[in-house]
Coordinates of C-alpha atoms in Angstrom, one line a residue:
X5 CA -25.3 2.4 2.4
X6 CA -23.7 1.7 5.8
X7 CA -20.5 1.6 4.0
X8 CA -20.9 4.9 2.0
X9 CA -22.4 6.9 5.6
X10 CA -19.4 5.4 7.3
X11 CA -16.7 6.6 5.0
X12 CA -15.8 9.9 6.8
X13 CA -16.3 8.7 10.2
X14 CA -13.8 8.7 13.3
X15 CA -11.9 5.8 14.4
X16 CA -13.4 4.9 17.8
X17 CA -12.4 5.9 21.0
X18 CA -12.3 3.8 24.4
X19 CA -11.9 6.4 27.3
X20 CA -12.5 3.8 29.8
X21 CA -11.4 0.2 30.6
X22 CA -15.3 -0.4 30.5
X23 CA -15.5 1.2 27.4
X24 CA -13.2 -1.0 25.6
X25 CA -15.2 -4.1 26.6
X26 CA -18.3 -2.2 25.3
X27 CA -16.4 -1.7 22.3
X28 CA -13.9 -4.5 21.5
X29 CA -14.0 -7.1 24.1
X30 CA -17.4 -8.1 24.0
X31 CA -17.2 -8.9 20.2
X32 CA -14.2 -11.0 20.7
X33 CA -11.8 -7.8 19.2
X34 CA -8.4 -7.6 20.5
X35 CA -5.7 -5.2 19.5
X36 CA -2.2 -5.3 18.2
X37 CA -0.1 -6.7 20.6
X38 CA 1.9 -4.2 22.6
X39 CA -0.5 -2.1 22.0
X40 CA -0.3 0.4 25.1
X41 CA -4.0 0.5 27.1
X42 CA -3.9 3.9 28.1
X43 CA -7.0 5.5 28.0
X44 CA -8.9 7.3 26.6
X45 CA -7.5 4.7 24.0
X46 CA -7.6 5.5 19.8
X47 CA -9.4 2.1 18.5
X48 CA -8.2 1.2 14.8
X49 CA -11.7 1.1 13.3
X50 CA -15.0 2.8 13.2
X51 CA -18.4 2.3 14.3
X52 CA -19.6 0.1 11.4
X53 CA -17.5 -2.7 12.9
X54 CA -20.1 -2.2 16.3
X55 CA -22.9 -1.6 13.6
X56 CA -22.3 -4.8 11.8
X57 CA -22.0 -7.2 14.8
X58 CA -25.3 -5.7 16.3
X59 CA -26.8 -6.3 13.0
X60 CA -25.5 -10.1 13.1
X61 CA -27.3 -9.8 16.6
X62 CA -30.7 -9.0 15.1
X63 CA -30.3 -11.4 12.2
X64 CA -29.9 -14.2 14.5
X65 CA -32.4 -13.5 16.8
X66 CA -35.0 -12.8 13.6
X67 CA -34.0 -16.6 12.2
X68 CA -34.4 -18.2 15.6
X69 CA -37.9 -16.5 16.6
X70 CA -39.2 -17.7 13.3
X71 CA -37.5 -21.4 13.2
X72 CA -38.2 -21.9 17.1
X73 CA -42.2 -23.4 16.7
X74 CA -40.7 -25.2 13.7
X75 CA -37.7 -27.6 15.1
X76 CA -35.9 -28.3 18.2
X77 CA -32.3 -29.0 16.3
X78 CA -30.6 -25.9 15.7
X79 CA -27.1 -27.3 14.5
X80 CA -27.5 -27.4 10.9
X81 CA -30.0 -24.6 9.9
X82 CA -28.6 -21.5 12.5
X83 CA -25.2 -22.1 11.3
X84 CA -26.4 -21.9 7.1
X85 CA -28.0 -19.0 7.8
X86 CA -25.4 -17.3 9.3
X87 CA -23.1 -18.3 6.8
X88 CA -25.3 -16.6 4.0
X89 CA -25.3 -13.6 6.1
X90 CA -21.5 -13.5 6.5
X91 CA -21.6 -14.4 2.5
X92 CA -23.7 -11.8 1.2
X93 CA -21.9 -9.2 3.5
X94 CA -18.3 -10.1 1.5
X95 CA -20.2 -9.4 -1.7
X96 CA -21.6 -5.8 -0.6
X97 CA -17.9 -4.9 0.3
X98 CA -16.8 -6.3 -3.2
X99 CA -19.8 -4.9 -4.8
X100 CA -18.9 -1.3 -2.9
X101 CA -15.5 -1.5 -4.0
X102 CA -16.3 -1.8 -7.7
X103 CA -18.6 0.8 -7.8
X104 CA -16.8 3.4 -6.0
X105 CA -13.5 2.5 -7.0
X106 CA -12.3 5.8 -8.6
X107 CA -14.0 7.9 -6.3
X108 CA -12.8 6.2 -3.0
X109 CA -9.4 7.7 -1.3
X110 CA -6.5 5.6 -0.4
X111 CA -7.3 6.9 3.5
X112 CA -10.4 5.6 3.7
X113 CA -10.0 2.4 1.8
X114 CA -7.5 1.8 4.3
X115 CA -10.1 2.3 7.1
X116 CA -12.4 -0.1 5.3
X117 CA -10.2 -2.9 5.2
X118 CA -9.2 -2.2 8.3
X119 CA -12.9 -2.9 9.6
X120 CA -12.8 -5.7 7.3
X121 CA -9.9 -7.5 9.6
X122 CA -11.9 -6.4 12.7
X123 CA -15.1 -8.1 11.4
X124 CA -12.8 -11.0 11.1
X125 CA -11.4 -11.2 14.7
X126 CA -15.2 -11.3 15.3
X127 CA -15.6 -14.8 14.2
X128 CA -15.5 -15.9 17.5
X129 CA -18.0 -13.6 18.9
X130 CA -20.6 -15.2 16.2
X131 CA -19.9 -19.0 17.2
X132 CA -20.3 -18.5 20.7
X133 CA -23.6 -15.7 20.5
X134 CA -25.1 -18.7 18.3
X135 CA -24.5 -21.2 20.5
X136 CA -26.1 -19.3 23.6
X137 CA -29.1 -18.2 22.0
X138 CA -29.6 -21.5 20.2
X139 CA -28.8 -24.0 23.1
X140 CA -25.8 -25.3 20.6
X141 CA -23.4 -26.9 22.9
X142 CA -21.1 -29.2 20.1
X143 CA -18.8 -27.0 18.2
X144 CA -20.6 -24.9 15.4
X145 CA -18.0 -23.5 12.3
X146 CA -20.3 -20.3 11.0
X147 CA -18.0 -20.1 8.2
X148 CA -14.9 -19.6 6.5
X149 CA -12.7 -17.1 6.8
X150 CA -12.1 -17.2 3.0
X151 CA -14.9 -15.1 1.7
X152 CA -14.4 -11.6 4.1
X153 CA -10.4 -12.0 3.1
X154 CA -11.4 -11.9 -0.8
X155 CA -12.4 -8.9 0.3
X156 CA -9.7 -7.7 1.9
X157 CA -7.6 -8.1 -0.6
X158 CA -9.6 -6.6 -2.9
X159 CA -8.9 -3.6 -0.8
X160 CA -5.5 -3.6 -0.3
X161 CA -5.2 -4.0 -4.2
X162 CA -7.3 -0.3 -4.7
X163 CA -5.3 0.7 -2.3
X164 CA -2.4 -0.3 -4.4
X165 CA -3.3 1.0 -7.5
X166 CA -4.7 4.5 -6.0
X167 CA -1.0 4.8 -4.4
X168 CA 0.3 4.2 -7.5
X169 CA -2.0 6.4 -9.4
X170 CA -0.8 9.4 -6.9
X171 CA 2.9 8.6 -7.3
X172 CA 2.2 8.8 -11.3
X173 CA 0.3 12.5 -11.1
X174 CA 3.3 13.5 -9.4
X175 CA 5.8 12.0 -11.8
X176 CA 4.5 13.1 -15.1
X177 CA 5.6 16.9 -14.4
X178 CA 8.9 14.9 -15.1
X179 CA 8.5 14.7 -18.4
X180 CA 8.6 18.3 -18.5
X181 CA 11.9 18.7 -17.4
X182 CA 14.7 20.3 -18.7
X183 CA 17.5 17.7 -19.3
X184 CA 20.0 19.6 -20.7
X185 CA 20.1 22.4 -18.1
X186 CA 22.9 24.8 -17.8
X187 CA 23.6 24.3 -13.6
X188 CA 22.5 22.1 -11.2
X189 CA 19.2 22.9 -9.1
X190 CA 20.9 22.1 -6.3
X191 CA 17.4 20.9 -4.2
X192 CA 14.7 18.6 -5.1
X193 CA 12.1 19.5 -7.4
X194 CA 8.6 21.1 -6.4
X195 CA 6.9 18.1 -7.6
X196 CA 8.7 15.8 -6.0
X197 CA 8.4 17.7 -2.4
X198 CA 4.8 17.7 -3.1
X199 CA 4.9 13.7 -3.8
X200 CA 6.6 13.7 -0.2
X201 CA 3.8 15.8 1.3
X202 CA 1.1 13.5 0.1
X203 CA 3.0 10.1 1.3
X204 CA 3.9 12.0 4.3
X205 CA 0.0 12.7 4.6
X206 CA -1.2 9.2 3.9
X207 CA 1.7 7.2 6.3
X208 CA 0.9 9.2 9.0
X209 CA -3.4 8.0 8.5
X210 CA -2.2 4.3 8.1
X211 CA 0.2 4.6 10.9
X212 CA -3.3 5.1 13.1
X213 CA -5.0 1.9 11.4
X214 CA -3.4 -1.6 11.3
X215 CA -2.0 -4.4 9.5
X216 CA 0.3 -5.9 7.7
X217 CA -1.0 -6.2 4.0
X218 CA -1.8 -2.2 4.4
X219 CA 1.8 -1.3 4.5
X220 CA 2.9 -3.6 2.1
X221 CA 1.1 -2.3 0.0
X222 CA 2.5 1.0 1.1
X223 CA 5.9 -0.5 0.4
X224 CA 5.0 -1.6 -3.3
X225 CA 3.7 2.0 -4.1
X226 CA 7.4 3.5 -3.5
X227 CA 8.9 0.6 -5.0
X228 CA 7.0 1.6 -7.6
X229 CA 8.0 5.1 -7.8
X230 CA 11.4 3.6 -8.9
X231 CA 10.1 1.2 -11.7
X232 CA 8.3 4.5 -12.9
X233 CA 11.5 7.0 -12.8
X234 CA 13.1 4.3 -15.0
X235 CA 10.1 4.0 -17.5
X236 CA 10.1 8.0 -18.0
X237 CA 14.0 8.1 -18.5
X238 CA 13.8 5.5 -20.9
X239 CA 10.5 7.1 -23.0
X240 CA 13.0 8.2 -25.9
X241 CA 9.8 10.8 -26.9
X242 CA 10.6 12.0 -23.3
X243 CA 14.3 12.2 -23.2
X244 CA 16.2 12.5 -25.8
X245 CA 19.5 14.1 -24.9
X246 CA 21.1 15.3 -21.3
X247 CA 23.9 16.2 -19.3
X248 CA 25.4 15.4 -15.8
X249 CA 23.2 18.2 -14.2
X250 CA 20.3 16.5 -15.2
X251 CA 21.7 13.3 -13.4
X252 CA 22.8 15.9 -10.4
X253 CA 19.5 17.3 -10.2
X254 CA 17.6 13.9 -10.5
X255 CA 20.5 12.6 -7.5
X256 CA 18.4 15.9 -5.3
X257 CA 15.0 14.5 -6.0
X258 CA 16.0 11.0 -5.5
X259 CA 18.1 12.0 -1.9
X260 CA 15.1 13.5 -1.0
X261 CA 13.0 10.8 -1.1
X262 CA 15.5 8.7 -0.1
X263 CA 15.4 10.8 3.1
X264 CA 12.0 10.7 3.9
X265 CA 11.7 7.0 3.3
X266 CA 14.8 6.6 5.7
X267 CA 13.4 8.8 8.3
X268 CA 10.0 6.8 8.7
X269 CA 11.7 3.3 8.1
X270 CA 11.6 0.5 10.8
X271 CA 13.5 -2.5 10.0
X272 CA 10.2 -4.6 9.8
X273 CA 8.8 -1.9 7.1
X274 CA 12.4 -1.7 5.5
X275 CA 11.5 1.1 3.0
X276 CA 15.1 2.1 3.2
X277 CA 15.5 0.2 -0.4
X278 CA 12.8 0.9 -2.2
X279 CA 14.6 3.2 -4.2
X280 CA 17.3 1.0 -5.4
X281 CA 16.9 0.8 -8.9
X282 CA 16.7 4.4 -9.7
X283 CA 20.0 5.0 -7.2
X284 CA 21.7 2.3 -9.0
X285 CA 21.4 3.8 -12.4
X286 CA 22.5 7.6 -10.7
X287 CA 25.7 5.3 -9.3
X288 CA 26.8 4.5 -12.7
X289 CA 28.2 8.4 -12.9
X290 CA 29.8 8.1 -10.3
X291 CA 31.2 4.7 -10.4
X292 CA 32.0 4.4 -13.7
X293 CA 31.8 1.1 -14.3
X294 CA 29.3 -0.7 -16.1
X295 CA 29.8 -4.1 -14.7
X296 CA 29.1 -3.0 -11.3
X297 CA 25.4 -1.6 -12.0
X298 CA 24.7 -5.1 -13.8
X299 CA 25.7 -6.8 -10.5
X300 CA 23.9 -4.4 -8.1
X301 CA 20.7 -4.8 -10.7
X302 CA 21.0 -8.6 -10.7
X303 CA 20.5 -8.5 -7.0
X304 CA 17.7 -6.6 -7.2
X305 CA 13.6 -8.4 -7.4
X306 CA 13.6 -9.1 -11.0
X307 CA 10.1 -6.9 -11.0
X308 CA 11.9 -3.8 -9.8
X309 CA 15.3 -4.5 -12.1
X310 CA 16.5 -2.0 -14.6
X311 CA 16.3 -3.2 -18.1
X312 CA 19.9 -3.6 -19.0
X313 CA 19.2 -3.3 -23.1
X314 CA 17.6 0.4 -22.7
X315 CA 19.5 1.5 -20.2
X316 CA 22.9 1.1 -22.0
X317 CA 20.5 2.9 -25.1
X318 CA 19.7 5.5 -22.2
X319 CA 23.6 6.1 -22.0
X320 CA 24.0 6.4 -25.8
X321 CA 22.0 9.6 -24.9
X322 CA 23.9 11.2 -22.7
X323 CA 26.1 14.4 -23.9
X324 CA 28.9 16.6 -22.5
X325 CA 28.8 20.3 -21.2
X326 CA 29.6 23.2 -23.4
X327 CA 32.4 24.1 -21.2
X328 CA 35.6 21.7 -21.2
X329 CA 36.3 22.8 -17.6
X330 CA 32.9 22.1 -16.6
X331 CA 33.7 18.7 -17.6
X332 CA 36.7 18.1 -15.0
X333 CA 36.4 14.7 -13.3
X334 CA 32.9 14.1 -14.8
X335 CA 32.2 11.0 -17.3
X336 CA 32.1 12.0 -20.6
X337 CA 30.3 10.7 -23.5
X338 CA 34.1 8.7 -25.2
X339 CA 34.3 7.3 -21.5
X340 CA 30.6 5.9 -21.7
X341 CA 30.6 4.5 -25.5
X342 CA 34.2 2.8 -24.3
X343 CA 32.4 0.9 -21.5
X344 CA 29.2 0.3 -23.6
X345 CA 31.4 -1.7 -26.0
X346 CA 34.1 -3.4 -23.2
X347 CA 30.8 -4.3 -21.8
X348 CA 29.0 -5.7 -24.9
X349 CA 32.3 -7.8 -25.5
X350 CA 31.6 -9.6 -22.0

């Protein structure tokens, strides 16, 4: 239930320097380093974080008021207990996660596994709040880190597959293009600058959270727009014939994304190449040459490559304008079969 009520809450907010140790020091929390401590200071997770170690609090006091009459060593049975506590808290997160799994957005599950790696950097708050209030002075492991990360992963993976599940919606009004269009659009598509909205929208959220496996998976979700551009081009019920506009006008939809992803890149992030695939098969019309998209593919993580058998079956597709002049210093379809079969000979 905690979960659930905590969904829509604000991150936390540290607007003094004793405020932070209220809120993060005291539980052992630190931030990301070079993280700048101005106040009042945004912290990357919400009050169930506070909510949970107070509860660990209570728990532990609970066991040691009833175990105190009963023994005088503390080693063994305070750290079980505690153990079971931090167990059954993993399984309410995975539990939580499967029930709510289509019903969850990729914002908050963000924010939930974000709290998730803040309940982690609490470990060493639990060790040494045992230890006091128990008299424990050898070194006491609660637990491993193991369980809580199972569910963090969990997580990031529905936060994976609700990314991808977005980027899909988007991608489907493709199929309702027009591929053998008369002139070039000459700007990206509606859908796709609504595609760029939403990622725009959901960046900008994670940007305020944390983490490494978060935008990673971020980083999947647009490799996977590629893989999926590829998959609909290739759907023969989908395409079955176009022309160089259609190429030109999926070249604007592709630029455009390209730009956004360049604009919020940072080498670290490197989301400049996500889109390789897809701009290596709009290359070919321009380069000309078969044997240089098979190299650039080859190069590419063997997940994200092109399939090389239906994309040359892809090119069997492809037809020339009406016009003759139209065609002037554009491949045409003799060109193509010539280097389908030069390449086939290889």
């Amino acid at each position: 239930r905690m979960i659930l009520d905590d969904l829509n809450s604000m991150a936390l907010v540290a607007n003094t320097a004793d405020d932070f140790i209220k809120l993060a020091t005291q539980y052992s929390i630190s931030l990301e380093e070079n993280t700048p401590m101005i106040y009042p200071l945004k912290l990357p997770y919400t009050q169930f974080v506070i909510n949970v170690n107070e509860n660990f609090k209570r728990y532990v006091n609970e066991i040691f008021e009833f175990i105190q009459p009963l023994y005088t060593d503390y080693d063994g049975i305070i750290p079980e207990m505690v153990r079971d506590f931090l167990k059954k808290l993993n399984e309410v997160f995975i539990l939580f996660a499967n029930s709510q799994e289509q019903d969850i957005n990729v914002i908050s599950l963000a924010q939930i596994s974000n709290n998730i790696k803040y309940i982690l950097q609490s470990h060493v708050f639990y060790v040494e709040y045992v230890k006091k209030k128990c008299g424990i002075k050898t070194y006491v492991t609660l637990y491993s880190e193991r369980p809580l990360k199972e569910a963090w992963m969990s997580y990031e993976e529905m936060i994976y597959e609700q990314l991808k599940k977005m980027i899909r919606r988007f991608l489907s009004d493709l199929t309702g293009d027009n591929w053998m269009p008369t002139k070039p659009r000459g700007e990206a598509s509606s859908y796709i600058e609504g595609m760029i909205a939403y990622l725009n929208v959901i960046y900008m959220n994670l940007q305020t959270l944390s983490g490494y496996y978060v935008e990673s998976c971020f980083k999947d979700a647009l490799k996977f727009t590629s893989k999926l551009y590829c998959e609909i081009l290739f759907d023969e019920t989908v395409v079955k014939n176009y022309n160089i506009y259609a190429i030109v006008n999926l070249k604007s939809d592709v630029d455009a994304l390209d730009s956004y992803f360049r604009e919020i890149d940072l080498t670290y992030k490197d989301f400049s190449n996500v889109l390789e695939p897809i701009k290596n098969l709009i290359d070919f019309f321009e380069i000309k040459k078969l044997d240089v998209f098979s190299e650039k593919n080859k190069a590419i993580d063997s997940f994200y490559q092109v399939n090389e058998a239906e994309f040359i079956k892809f090119l069997t597709k492809y037809k020339n304008l009406k016009s003759s002049k139209e065609m002037k210093g554009k491949i045409t379809e003799s060109e193509i079969s010539s280097l389908i079969k030069k390449y086939k000979k290889k």
